[in-house]
Tab-separated table of C-alpha atoms in Angstrom:
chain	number	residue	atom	x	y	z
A	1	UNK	CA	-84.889	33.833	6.791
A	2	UNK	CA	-86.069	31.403	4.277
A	3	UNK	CA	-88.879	29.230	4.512
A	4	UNK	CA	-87.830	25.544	4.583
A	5	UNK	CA	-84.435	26.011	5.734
A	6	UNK	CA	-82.406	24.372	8.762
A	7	UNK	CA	-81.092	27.421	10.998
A	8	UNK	CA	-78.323	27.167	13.915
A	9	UNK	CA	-78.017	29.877	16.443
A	10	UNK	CA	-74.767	29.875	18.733
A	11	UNK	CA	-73.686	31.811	21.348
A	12	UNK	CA	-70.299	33.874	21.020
A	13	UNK	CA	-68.846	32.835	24.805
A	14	UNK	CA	-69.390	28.873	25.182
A	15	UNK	CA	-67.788	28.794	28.451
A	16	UNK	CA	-69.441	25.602	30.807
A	17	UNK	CA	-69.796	28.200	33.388
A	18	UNK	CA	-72.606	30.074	31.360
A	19	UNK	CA	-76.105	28.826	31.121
A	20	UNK	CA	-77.725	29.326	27.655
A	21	UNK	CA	-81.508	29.491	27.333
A	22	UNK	CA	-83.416	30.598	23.800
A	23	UNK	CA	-86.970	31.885	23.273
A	24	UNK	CA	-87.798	31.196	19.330
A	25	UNK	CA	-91.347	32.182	19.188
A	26	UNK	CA	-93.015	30.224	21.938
A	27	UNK	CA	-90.690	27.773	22.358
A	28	UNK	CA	-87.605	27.273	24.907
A	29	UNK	CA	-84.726	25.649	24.381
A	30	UNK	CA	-81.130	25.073	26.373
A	31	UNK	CA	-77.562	24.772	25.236
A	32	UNK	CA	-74.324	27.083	23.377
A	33	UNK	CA	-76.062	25.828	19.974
A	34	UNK	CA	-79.894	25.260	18.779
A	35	UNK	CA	-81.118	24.203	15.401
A	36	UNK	CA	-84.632	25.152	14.408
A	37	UNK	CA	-86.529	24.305	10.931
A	38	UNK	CA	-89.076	26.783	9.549
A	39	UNK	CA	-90.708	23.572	6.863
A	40	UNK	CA	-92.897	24.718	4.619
A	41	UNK	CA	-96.172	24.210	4.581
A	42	UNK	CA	-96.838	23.963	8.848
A	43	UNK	CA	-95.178	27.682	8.689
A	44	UNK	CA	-98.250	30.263	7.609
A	45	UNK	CA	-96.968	33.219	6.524
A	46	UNK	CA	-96.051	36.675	6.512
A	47	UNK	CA	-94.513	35.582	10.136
A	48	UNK	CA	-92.194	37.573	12.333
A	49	UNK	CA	-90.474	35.894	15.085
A	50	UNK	CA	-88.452	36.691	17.728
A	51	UNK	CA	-85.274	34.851	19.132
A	52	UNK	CA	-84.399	35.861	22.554
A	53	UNK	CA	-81.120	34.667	23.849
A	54	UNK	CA	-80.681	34.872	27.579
A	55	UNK	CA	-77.145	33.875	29.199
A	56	UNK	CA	-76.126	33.873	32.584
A	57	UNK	CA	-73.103	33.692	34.319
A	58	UNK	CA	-70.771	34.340	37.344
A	59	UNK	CA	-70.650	37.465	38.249
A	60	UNK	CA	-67.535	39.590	37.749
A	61	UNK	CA	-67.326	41.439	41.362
A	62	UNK	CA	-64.367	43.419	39.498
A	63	UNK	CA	-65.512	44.929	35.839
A	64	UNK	CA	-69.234	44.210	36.433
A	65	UNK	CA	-70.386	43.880	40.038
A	66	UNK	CA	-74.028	42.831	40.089
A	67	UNK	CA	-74.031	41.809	36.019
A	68	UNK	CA	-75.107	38.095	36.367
A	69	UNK	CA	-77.208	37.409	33.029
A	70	UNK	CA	-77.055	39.631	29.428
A	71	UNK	CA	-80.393	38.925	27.150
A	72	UNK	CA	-80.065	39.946	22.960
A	73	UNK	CA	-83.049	39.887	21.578
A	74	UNK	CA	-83.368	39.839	17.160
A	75	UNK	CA	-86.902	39.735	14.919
A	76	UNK	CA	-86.730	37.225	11.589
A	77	UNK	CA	-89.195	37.573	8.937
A	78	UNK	CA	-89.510	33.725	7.083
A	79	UNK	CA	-90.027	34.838	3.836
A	80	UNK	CA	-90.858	31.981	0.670
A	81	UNK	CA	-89.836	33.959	-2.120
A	82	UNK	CA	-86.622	35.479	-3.324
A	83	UNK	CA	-89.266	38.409	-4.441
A	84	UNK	CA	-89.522	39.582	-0.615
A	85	UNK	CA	-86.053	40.066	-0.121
A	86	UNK	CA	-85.011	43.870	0.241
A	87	UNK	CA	-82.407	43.623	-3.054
A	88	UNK	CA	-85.403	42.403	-5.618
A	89	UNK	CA	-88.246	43.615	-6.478
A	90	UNK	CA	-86.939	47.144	-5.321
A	91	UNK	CA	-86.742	50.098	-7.774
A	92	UNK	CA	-83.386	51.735	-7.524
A	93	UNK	CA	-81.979	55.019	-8.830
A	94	UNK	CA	-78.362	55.110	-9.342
A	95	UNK	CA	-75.764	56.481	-10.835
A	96	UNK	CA	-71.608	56.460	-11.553
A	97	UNK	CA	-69.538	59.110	-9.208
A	98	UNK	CA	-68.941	61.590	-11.335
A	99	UNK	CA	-71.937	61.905	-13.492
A	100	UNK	CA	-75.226	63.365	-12.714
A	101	UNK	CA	-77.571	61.251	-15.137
A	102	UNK	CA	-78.705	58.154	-13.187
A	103	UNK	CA	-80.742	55.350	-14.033
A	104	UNK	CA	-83.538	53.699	-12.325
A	105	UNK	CA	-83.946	49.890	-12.304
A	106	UNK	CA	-85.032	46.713	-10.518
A	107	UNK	CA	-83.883	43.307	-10.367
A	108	UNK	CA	-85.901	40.444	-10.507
A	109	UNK	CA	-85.602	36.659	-10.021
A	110	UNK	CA	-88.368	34.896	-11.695
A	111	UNK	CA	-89.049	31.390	-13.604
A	112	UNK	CA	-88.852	31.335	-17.428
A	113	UNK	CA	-92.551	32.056	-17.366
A	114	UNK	CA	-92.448	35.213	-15.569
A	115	UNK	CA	-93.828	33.887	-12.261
A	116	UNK	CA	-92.360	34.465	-8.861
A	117	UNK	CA	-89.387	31.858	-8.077
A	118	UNK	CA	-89.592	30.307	-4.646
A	119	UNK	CA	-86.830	29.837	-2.545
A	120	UNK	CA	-85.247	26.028	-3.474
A	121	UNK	CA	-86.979	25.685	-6.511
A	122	UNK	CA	-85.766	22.408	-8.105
A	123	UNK	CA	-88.978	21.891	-10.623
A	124	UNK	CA	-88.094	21.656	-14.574
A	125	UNK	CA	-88.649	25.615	-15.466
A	126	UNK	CA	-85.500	27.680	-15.192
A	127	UNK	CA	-85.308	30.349	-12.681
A	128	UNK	CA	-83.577	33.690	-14.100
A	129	UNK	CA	-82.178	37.142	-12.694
A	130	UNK	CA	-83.542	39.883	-14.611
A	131	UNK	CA	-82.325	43.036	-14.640
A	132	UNK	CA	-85.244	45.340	-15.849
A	133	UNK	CA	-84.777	49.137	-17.672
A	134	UNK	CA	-81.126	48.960	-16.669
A	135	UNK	CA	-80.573	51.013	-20.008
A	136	UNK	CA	-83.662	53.440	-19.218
A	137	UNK	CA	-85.277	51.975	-22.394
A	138	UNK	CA	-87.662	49.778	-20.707
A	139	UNK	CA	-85.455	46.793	-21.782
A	140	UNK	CA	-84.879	43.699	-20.128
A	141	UNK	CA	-81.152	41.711	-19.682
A	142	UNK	CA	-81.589	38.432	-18.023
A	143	UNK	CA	-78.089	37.620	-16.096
A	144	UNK	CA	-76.614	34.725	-18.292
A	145	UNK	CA	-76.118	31.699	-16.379
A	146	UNK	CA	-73.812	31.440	-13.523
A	147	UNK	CA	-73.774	31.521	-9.815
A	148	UNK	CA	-76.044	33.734	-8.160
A	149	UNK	CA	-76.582	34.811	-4.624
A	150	UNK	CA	-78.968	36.589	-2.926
A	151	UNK	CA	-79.790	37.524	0.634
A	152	UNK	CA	-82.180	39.937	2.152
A	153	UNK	CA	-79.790	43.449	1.292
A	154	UNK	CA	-77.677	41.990	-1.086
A	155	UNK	CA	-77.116	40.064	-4.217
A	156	UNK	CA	-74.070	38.735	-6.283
A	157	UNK	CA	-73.520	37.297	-9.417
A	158	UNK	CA	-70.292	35.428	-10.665
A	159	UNK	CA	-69.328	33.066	-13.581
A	160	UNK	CA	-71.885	33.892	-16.104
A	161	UNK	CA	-72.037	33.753	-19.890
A	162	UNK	CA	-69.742	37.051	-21.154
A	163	UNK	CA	-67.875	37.565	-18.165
A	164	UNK	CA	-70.791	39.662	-16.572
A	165	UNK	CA	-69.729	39.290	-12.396
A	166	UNK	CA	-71.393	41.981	-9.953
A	167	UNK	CA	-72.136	43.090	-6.403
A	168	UNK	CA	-75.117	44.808	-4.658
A	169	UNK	CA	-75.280	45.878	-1.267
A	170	UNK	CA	-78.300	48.035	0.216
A	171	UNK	CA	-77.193	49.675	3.640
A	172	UNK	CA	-79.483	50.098	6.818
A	173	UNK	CA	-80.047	53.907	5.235
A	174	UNK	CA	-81.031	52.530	1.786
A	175	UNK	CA	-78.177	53.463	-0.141
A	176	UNK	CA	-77.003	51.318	-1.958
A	177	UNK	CA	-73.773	50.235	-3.904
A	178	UNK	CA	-73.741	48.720	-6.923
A	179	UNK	CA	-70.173	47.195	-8.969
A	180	UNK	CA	-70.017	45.099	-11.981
A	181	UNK	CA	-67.818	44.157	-14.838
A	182	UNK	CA	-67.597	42.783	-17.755
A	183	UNK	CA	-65.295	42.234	-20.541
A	184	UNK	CA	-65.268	45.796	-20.952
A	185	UNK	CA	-64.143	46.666	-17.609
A	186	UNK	CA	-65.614	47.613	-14.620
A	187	UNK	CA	-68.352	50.278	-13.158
A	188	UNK	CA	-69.189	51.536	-9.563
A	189	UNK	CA	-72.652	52.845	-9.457
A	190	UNK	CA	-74.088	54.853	-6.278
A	191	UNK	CA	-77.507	55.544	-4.787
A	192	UNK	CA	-80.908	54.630	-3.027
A	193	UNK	CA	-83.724	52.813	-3.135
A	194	UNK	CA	-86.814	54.947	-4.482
A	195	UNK	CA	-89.757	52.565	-3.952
């Protein structure tokens, strides 16, 4: 979750007959729906948090005799920078499907002079992804401009200068799945994270 933003949290089954209640962090709150703000600076970080959603409801005698509440319980870490997301600032090794040299690269978003780019940056340096020894030279490719997206296990990139559009996705296991195209056609690289 990212520091400064607005969050909502709604339950599935909004039936009047169900009572909502939600535990984020120490407070409690009531109702199908609840927005929270995590402003920046009141929130000190690195902070976990826990939401706790508790519902109860009639009880089905039939399919669930005795079942009269459910709780679901999820940790958030607030994070400030996109740095501390899982799909940056992660060394990867991958490779295409039917070849056995792989490469090993990182991704990077970062202002034009090299410092870490916080989350709703609107100051007059430019904020850039950089994709870093993606050629196993040690090189450095900044994404052209475009639109770029990134949340905590994966990132996108569409739109930019020389047709460059691509997809990352790390799964719960670390593997990871990378496509992109360009111009020139498209590539499916496979592997894991190795930091």
């Amino acid at each position: 979750m990212l520091i400064g933003t607005l969050v909502q949290f709604s339950a599935v089954d909004q039936s009047e007959d169900v009572i909502h209640t939600w535990y984020v962090g120490a407070d409690t709150l009531e109702g199908e729906s609840i927005l929270r703000s995590f402003p920046y600076p009141q929130i000190q970080r690195p902070l976990t948090f826990t939401v706790t959603h508790v519902i109860e409801f009639p009880e089905d005698e039939t399919c669930y005799p005795g079942v009269t509440s459910d709780t679901v319980t999820h940790a958030f870490y607030v994070i400030e920078y996109y740095e501390e997301t899982k799909v940056l600032n992660q060394w990867m090794r991958l490779a295409q499907e039917s070849s056995t040299d792989s490469i090993d690269f990182i991704f990077r978003y970062l202002l034009d002079d090299g410092s870490l780019a916080p989350y709703g940056y609107t100051g007059s340096k430019s904020v850039d992804l950089y994709l870093i020894n993606f050629f196993s030279s040690g090189d450095t490719t900044i994404i052209p401009r475009g639109e770029v997206g990134v949340i905590d296990h994966s990132l996108f990139f569409r739109n930019s200068i020389g047709g460059l559009d691509g997809d990352l996705l790390i799964e719960e296991s670390d593997r990871i799945s990378f496509n992109y195209s360009t111009n020139q056609g498209a590539v499916s690289l496979r592997g894991r994270l190795i930091n």
